[in-house]
CSV table of C-alpha atoms and ligand atoms in Angstrom, one decimal:
chain,number,residue,atom,x,y,z
A,184,MET,CA,-13.2,-19.7,12.9
A,185,LYS,CA,-13.9,-16.2,13.9
A,186,ALA,CA,-13.9,-13.5,11.2
A,187,VAL,CA,-15.1,-10.0,10.5
A,188,ARG,CA,-17.5,-9.9,7.6
A,189,ILE,CA,-19.7,-7.3,6.0
A,190,HIS,CA,-23.2,-8.4,4.9
A,191,GLN,CA,-24.0,-5.0,3.5
A,192,PHE,CA,-22.1,-1.8,2.5
A,193,GLY,CA,-21.9,1.1,4.8
A,194,GLY,CA,-20.1,2.7,7.8
A,195,PRO,CA,-18.0,0.9,10.5
A,196,GLU,CA,-21.3,-0.5,12.0
A,197,VAL,CA,-21.6,-3.1,9.1
A,198,LEU,CA,-18.3,-4.8,10.3
A,199,THR,CA,-19.6,-7.9,12.1
A,200,TYR,CA,-17.4,-10.2,14.2
A,201,GLU,CA,-18.9,-13.7,13.9
A,202,ASP,CA,-18.3,-17.4,13.3
A,203,VAL,CA,-17.7,-18.6,9.8
A,204,PRO,CA,-16.7,-22.0,8.4
A,205,ASP,CA,-13.0,-22.7,8.3
A,206,PRO,CA,-11.4,-22.4,4.9
A,207,GLN,CA,-10.8,-25.7,3.2
A,208,PRO,CA,-7.3,-25.4,1.6
A,209,ARG,CA,-6.8,-26.9,-1.9
A,210,LYS,CA,-3.9,-29.2,-2.5
A,211,ASP,CA,-1.9,-26.4,-4.0
A,212,GLN,CA,-2.5,-24.1,-1.1
A,213,VAL,CA,-1.0,-23.3,2.3
A,214,LEU,CA,-3.2,-22.7,5.3
A,215,VAL,CA,-2.0,-19.8,7.4
A,216,ARG,CA,-3.1,-18.8,10.9
A,217,VAL,CA,-3.5,-15.1,10.7
A,218,LYS,CA,-1.5,-13.3,13.5
A,219,ALA,CA,-1.8,-9.8,12.1
A,220,CYS,CA,-3.6,-8.0,9.2
A,221,SER,CA,-2.9,-4.4,8.4
A,222,LEU,CA,-5.6,-1.9,7.2
A,223,ASN,CA,-5.4,0.1,4.1
A,224,HIS,CA,-7.6,2.8,2.7
A,225,LEU,CA,-8.9,0.1,0.3
A,226,ASP,CA,-10.7,-1.4,3.4
A,227,LEU,CA,-12.7,1.7,3.8
A,228,TRP,CA,-13.6,1.9,0.1
A,229,VAL,CA,-14.6,-1.8,0.0
A,230,ARG,CA,-16.7,-1.4,3.2
A,231,GLN,CA,-18.5,1.5,1.7
A,232,GLY,CA,-19.2,-0.4,-1.5
A,233,LEU,CA,-17.1,-1.3,-4.6
A,234,PRO,CA,-18.3,-3.1,-7.8
A,235,GLY,CA,-17.2,-6.7,-7.8
A,236,VAL,CA,-17.5,-7.3,-4.1
A,237,LYS,CA,-19.7,-10.3,-3.3
A,238,LEU,CA,-21.5,-10.3,0.1
A,239,PRO,CA,-20.9,-11.5,2.7
A,240,HIS,CA,-17.3,-10.5,2.4
A,241,ILE,CA,-14.1,-10.6,4.6
A,242,LEU,CA,-11.9,-7.5,4.3
A,243,GLY,CA,-8.2,-7.2,4.9
A,244,SER,CA,-5.3,-7.3,2.4
A,245,ASP,CA,-2.0,-7.6,4.3
A,246,ILE,CA,-1.6,-10.9,6.2
A,247,ALA,CA,1.2,-12.2,8.4
A,248,GLY,CA,1.0,-15.4,10.4
A,249,GLU,CA,2.1,-19.0,10.8
A,250,VAL,CA,1.8,-22.0,8.5
A,251,VAL,CA,-0.8,-24.5,9.9
A,252,GLU,CA,-1.1,-26.9,7.0
A,253,VAL,CA,0.7,-27.5,3.7
A,254,GLY,CA,-1.2,-28.8,0.7
A,255,GLU,CA,-0.1,-32.1,-0.9
A,256,TYR,CA,1.2,-30.4,-4.1
A,257,VAL,CA,3.2,-27.8,-2.2
A,258,SER,CA,6.9,-28.1,-1.1
A,259,GLY,CA,9.2,-25.8,0.8
A,260,PHE,CA,6.9,-24.9,3.7
A,261,LYS,CA,6.4,-26.5,7.1
A,262,PRO,CA,3.9,-26.0,9.9
A,263,GLY,CA,4.9,-23.3,12.3
A,264,GLN,CA,6.8,-21.4,9.7
A,265,ARG,CA,6.4,-17.6,10.0
A,266,VAL,CA,5.2,-16.1,6.7
A,267,LEU,CA,3.4,-13.2,5.0
A,268,VAL,CA,0.9,-13.5,2.2
A,269,ALA,CA,1.4,-11.5,-1.0
A,270,PRO,CA,-1.8,-9.4,-1.1
A,271,MET,CA,-2.7,-10.1,-4.7
A,272,HIS,CA,-5.0,-12.5,-6.6
A,273,PHE,CA,-4.2,-13.5,-10.2
A,274,CYS,CA,-4.8,-16.4,-12.5
A,275,GLY,CA,-1.1,-17.5,-12.7
A,276,HIS,CA,-1.4,-18.8,-16.3
A,277,CYS,CA,-2.4,-16.0,-18.7
A,278,VAL,CA,0.2,-14.2,-20.9
A,279,LYS,CA,0.5,-11.4,-18.4
A,280,CYS,CA,1.0,-13.7,-15.4
A,281,VAL,CA,3.6,-15.9,-17.1
A,282,ALA,CA,5.4,-12.7,-18.1
A,283,GLY,CA,5.5,-11.7,-14.5
A,284,LEU,CA,3.0,-8.8,-14.9
A,285,GLN,CA,0.5,-10.2,-12.4
A,286,ASN,CA,-1.1,-6.7,-11.9
A,287,GLN,CA,-2.1,-6.7,-15.6
A,288,CYS,CA,-3.9,-10.1,-15.3
A,289,ARG,CA,-7.6,-9.8,-16.2
A,290,GLU,CA,-8.4,-11.7,-12.9
A,291,PHE,CA,-6.1,-9.4,-10.9
A,292,THR,CA,-7.6,-8.1,-7.7
A,293,VAL,CA,-6.2,-7.3,-4.2
A,294,ILE,CA,-6.9,-9.8,-1.5
A,295,GLY,CA,-9.8,-8.4,0.6
A,296,ASN,CA,-11.2,-6.5,-2.4
A,297,ALA,CA,-12.9,-8.9,-4.9
A,298,VAL,CA,-11.9,-12.0,-3.0
A,299,ASP,CA,-12.0,-12.7,0.7
A,300,GLY,CA,-9.2,-11.2,2.9
A,301,GLY,CA,-7.5,-11.7,6.2
A,302,ASN,CA,-9.7,-10.2,8.9
A,303,CYS,CA,-10.1,-13.7,10.2
A,304,GLU,CA,-8.2,-16.5,12.0
A,305,LEU,CA,-7.3,-18.8,9.1
A,306,TYR,CA,-6.5,-18.0,5.4
A,307,ALA,CA,-5.8,-20.4,2.6
A,308,ALA,CA,-3.3,-19.0,0.1
A,309,PRO,CA,-1.8,-20.3,-3.1
A,310,ALA,CA,1.8,-21.4,-2.4
A,311,SER,CA,3.2,-18.7,-4.8
A,312,ASN,CA,1.7,-16.0,-2.5
A,313,VAL,CA,3.3,-17.3,0.7
A,314,ILE,CA,6.6,-15.7,1.6
A,315,PRO,CA,8.8,-16.6,4.6
A,316,ILE,CA,9.7,-13.7,6.9
A,317,PRO,CA,12.9,-13.3,9.0
A,318,ASP,CA,12.9,-13.4,12.8
A,319,SER,CA,13.9,-9.7,12.8
A,320,LEU,CA,10.3,-8.8,11.8
A,321,ASP,CA,7.4,-9.4,14.2
A,322,PHE,CA,4.0,-10.2,12.7
A,323,ASN,CA,2.7,-6.7,13.1
A,324,GLN,CA,5.7,-5.3,11.2
A,325,ALA,CA,5.5,-8.0,8.5
A,326,ALA,CA,1.7,-7.3,8.0
A,327,SER,CA,2.4,-3.6,7.6
A,328,VAL,CA,4.7,-4.1,4.6
A,329,PRO,CA,3.3,-5.8,1.5
A,330,LEU,CA,0.6,-3.6,-0.1
A,331,VAL,CA,2.2,-0.2,0.5
A,332,PHE,CA,5.8,-1.1,-0.2
A,333,VAL,CA,5.0,-3.0,-3.5
A,334,THR,CA,2.8,-0.1,-4.5
A,335,ALA,CA,5.5,2.5,-3.8
A,336,TRP,CA,8.2,0.3,-5.4
A,337,HIS,CA,6.1,-0.1,-8.6
A,338,MET,CA,5.4,3.6,-8.8
A,339,LEU,CA,9.0,4.8,-8.3
A,340,VAL,CA,11.1,2.0,-9.8
A,341,GLY,CA,8.8,0.1,-12.1
A,342,LEU,CA,6.9,3.0,-13.7
A,343,ALA,CA,8.7,6.3,-13.1
A,344,GLY,CA,12.2,4.7,-13.5
A,345,VAL,CA,13.8,6.6,-10.6
A,346,ARG,CA,17.5,7.2,-10.9
A,347,GLN,CA,20.2,8.2,-8.4
A,348,GLY,CA,20.3,11.8,-7.6
A,349,GLN,CA,16.9,12.8,-8.8
A,350,THR,CA,14.5,14.9,-6.8
A,351,VAL,CA,11.3,13.2,-5.7
A,352,LEU,CA,8.2,14.8,-4.1
A,353,VAL,CA,6.3,12.4,-1.9
A,354,LEU,CA,2.8,13.6,-0.9
A,355,GLY,CA,1.5,12.5,2.5
A,356,ALA,CA,4.5,11.6,4.6
A,357,SER,CA,2.4,9.8,7.2
A,358,SER,CA,0.5,7.5,4.9
A,359,GLY,CA,1.6,3.9,4.2
A,360,VAL,CA,2.6,4.7,0.6
A,361,GLY,CA,4.3,7.9,1.7
A,362,ILE,CA,6.4,6.2,4.4
A,363,ALA,CA,7.5,3.5,1.8
A,364,ALA,CA,8.1,6.0,-1.0
A,365,ILE,CA,10.3,8.3,1.1
A,366,GLN,CA,12.5,5.4,2.1
A,367,ILE,CA,12.7,4.0,-1.4
A,368,ALA,CA,13.6,7.4,-2.9
A,369,ARG,CA,16.4,7.6,-0.3
A,370,LEU,CA,17.6,4.1,-1.2
A,371,PHE,CA,18.2,5.6,-4.7
A,372,HIS,CA,20.1,8.5,-3.2
A,373,CYS,CA,17.4,11.0,-4.2
A,374,ARG,CA,16.6,14.3,-2.7
A,375,VAL,CA,13.2,13.9,-1.1
A,376,ILE,CA,10.6,16.5,-0.4
A,377,THR,CA,7.5,15.5,1.5
A,378,THR,CA,4.3,17.0,2.8
A,379,ALA,CA,2.1,16.6,5.9
A,380,GLY,CA,-0.4,18.5,7.9
A,381,ASP,CA,1.6,19.1,11.0
A,382,GLU,CA,5.1,19.6,12.2
A,383,ALA,CA,5.3,16.3,14.2
A,384,LYS,CA,4.5,14.3,11.1
A,385,LEU,CA,7.0,16.3,9.1
A,386,GLU,CA,9.7,15.5,11.7
A,387,LYS,CA,8.9,11.8,11.4
A,388,GLY,CA,9.1,12.1,7.6
A,389,ARG,CA,12.6,13.7,8.0
A,390,ALA,CA,13.6,10.8,10.3
A,391,LEU,CA,12.7,8.4,7.5
A,392,GLY,CA,15.0,10.3,5.2
A,393,ALA,CA,13.1,13.2,3.7
A,394,ASP,CA,15.4,16.3,3.2
A,395,HIS,CA,12.6,18.8,3.2
A,396,GLY,CA,9.1,18.9,4.7
A,397,ILE,CA,6.2,21.1,3.5
A,398,ASN,CA,3.2,21.8,5.8
A,399,HIS,CA,0.4,21.6,3.3
A,400,TYR,CA,-2.0,23.6,5.5
A,401,LYS,CA,0.4,26.5,6.1
A,402,GLN,CA,2.4,26.5,2.8
A,403,LYS,CA,1.7,26.2,-0.9
A,404,ILE,CA,3.3,23.0,-2.1
A,405,SER,CA,4.3,24.3,-5.5
A,406,GLU,CA,5.8,27.5,-4.2
A,407,GLU,CA,7.8,25.7,-1.6
A,408,VAL,CA,9.0,23.1,-4.2
A,409,ARG,CA,10.0,26.0,-6.5
A,410,ARG,CA,12.0,27.6,-3.7
A,411,ILE,CA,13.7,24.3,-2.6
A,412,THR,CA,14.6,23.3,-6.2
A,413,ASN,CA,15.7,26.8,-7.3
A,414,LYS,CA,12.7,27.0,-9.6
A,415,GLU,CA,13.6,23.8,-11.4
A,416,GLY,CA,10.9,21.5,-10.1
A,417,VAL,CA,11.1,17.8,-9.3
A,418,ASP,CA,11.7,14.7,-11.4
A,419,ILE,CA,8.9,12.6,-9.9
A,420,VAL,CA,5.8,13.3,-7.9
A,421,VAL,CA,4.3,10.4,-5.9
A,422,GLU,CA,0.6,11.1,-5.9
A,423,HIS,CA,-2.2,9.4,-4.0
A,424,VAL,CA,-4.2,12.3,-2.6
A,425,GLY,CA,-6.1,13.1,-5.7
A,426,ALA,CA,-8.3,16.2,-6.3
A,427,ALA,CA,-7.0,18.2,-3.4
A,428,THR,CA,-3.4,18.2,-4.6
A,429,TRP,CA,-3.4,17.3,-8.3
A,430,GLU,CA,-3.0,20.9,-9.7
A,431,GLU,CA,-0.2,21.6,-7.2
A,432,SER,CA,1.5,18.2,-8.1
A,433,MET,CA,1.5,19.0,-11.8
A,434,LYS,CA,3.0,22.5,-11.1
A,435,CYS,CA,5.8,20.9,-9.2
A,436,LEU,CA,7.2,18.8,-12.1
A,437,LYS,CA,10.2,19.9,-14.0
A,438,THR,CA,10.2,19.6,-17.8
A,439,ALA,CA,9.8,15.9,-18.7
A,440,GLY,CA,9.0,15.0,-15.1
A,441,ALA,CA,6.7,12.2,-14.1
A,442,LEU,CA,3.6,12.3,-12.0
A,443,VAL,CA,2.7,8.8,-10.8
A,444,THR,CA,-0.5,8.2,-9.0
A,445,CYS,CA,-2.0,5.3,-7.1
A,446,GLY,CA,-5.0,6.8,-5.4
A,447,ALA,CA,-7.6,9.5,-5.0
A,448,THR,CA,-8.3,9.8,-1.3
A,449,THR,CA,-9.7,13.3,-1.7
A,450,GLY,CA,-11.7,12.7,-4.9
A,451,PRO,CA,-11.2,11.3,-8.4
A,452,SER,CA,-12.0,14.1,-10.8
A,453,VAL,CA,-9.2,16.5,-11.9
A,454,SER,CA,-8.4,18.6,-14.9
A,455,VAL,CA,-5.3,18.5,-17.1
A,456,ASP,CA,-4.1,21.5,-19.2
A,457,LEU,CA,-3.0,19.7,-22.3
A,458,ARG,CA,-0.8,22.6,-23.4
A,459,HIS,CA,1.3,22.1,-20.3
A,460,LEU,CA,1.3,18.3,-20.7
A,461,PHE,CA,2.8,18.4,-24.2
A,462,ALA,CA,4.8,21.5,-24.1
A,463,ARG,CA,6.5,20.5,-20.9
A,464,GLN,CA,6.7,16.9,-22.0
A,465,LEU,CA,5.2,15.6,-18.7
A,466,ARG,CA,4.3,12.0,-18.0
A,467,ILE,CA,1.2,11.0,-16.1
A,468,LEU,CA,1.5,7.4,-14.9
A,469,GLY,CA,-1.4,5.3,-13.4
A,470,SER,CA,-0.2,2.7,-11.0
A,471,TYR,CA,-2.0,-0.2,-9.3
A,472,MET,CA,-0.2,-2.5,-6.9
A,473,GLY,CA,2.8,-4.1,-8.5
A,474,THR,CA,4.1,-7.5,-9.7
A,475,MET,CA,5.2,-10.5,-7.6
A,476,GLY,CA,8.8,-9.9,-8.8
A,477,GLU,CA,8.6,-6.3,-7.5
A,478,LEU,CA,7.2,-7.5,-4.2
A,479,HIS,CA,10.1,-10.0,-3.7
A,480,GLU,CA,12.5,-7.2,-4.7
A,481,VAL,CA,11.3,-4.7,-2.2
A,482,LEU,CA,10.9,-7.3,0.5
A,483,GLY,CA,14.6,-8.1,0.1
A,484,HIS,CA,15.4,-4.6,1.2
A,485,VAL,CA,12.9,-4.7,4.1
A,486,PHE,CA,14.3,-8.1,5.3
A,487,ALA,CA,17.8,-6.7,5.1
A,488,GLY,CA,16.7,-3.7,7.2
A,489,ARG,CA,17.3,-1.1,4.5
A,490,LEU,CA,13.6,-0.2,4.4
A,491,LYS,CA,11.7,-0.1,7.7
A,492,PRO,CA,8.0,-0.8,8.3
A,493,VAL,CA,6.2,1.7,10.5
A,494,VAL,CA,3.4,0.5,12.8
A,495,ASP,CA,1.3,3.2,14.4
A,496,HIS,CA,-1.4,1.3,16.3
A,497,THR,CA,-2.7,-2.2,16.9
A,498,PHE,CA,-6.3,-3.3,17.7
A,499,PRO,CA,-7.7,-6.7,18.6
A,500,LEU,CA,-9.8,-8.0,15.6
A,501,THR,CA,-12.9,-7.7,17.9
A,502,GLU,CA,-12.4,-3.9,17.8
A,503,ILE,CA,-12.3,-3.7,14.0
A,504,ARG,CA,-14.9,-0.9,14.0
A,505,ALA,CA,-12.6,1.3,16.2
A,506,ALA,CA,-9.7,0.5,13.9
A,507,HIS,CA,-11.6,1.7,10.8
A,508,GLU,CA,-12.6,4.9,12.6
A,509,TYR,CA,-9.0,5.5,13.6
A,510,LEU,CA,-7.9,5.0,10.0
A,511,ALA,CA,-10.6,7.2,8.6
A,512,ASN,CA,-9.6,10.0,11.0
A,513,SER,CA,-6.0,10.0,9.5
A,514,GLN,CA,-4.3,10.8,12.8
A,515,MET,CA,-1.8,8.0,12.4
A,516,PHE,CA,1.8,7.9,11.2
A,517,GLY,CA,2.2,4.5,9.8
A,518,LYS,CA,0.1,1.4,9.6
A,519,VAL,CA,-3.0,0.3,11.6
A,520,ILE,CA,-3.0,-3.4,12.4
A,521,VAL,CA,-5.7,-5.8,13.7
A,522,ASN,CA,-4.8,-9.0,15.6
A,523,PRO,CA,-7.2,-12.0,15.5
B,967,ZN,ZN1,-3.3,-14.0,-15.2
């Protein structure tokens, strides 16, 4: 099959479109013909070099496609069926996995991170990772959903325990996690404040359900949040920006509020004033992906049309380098997809 592999870490130039052997599915696996694979910031980090990545390596976490072949031990799937692949690798038999906490498994990794991903034509997945998709979603839309929606659901619902009527600040309206988090917060009838770097993105954030938009280049986030909330602050901050916004995010919390973070796009090192942390009874929650149960839960809302995937741009897999450059330039609103 054709695949994009990296043989060394570096810039977009290390992405190589080439022939590789077809995967040989095990008897408990389903072979999927990849029709679409969405990019995530993780792709850029892995390409630049992360520990645990064995070379050569195939990137790509979010796969949608058609079933080609069904392993002998697998039931419930047939060739030609339209599916997506849950973007997580876990052992399936440890105490965490059997408790449904796959993202706490010691073997847990994201597909395309420490195991090969979907920037290729064929992908062999364990049957438990293969999820049928409705006709209402095309492959590009389906591929744009799993990683960011399960991440946002785990942050807001699983960790922060969002409740109806709360006020939620979602940083980065145009990012995949931002787009998912705005909609999930709305699903819980929350008041949603979001941020972006220009008015067009803020308008799109409002169209997804945000009540207020803050231009982070022109306005100070904490001052605007203070004004919007009548000095009270927000219940939950959805963070993934990191160093550039951390201090502002902490300032935006009301007493006993929760900051939940899943990323550090602008840098990983921040400081915390412990006096504020304990006196204001704040919660700082680290979040990584989510569980299979949470993925099924959030997909239920997507399949029913209550949460909407947003695709910004598609590239042929042969133009993977351009796709990475496009993602790195952060000009998109929504997901970037490659099609094998
Ligand atoms: Zn496990």
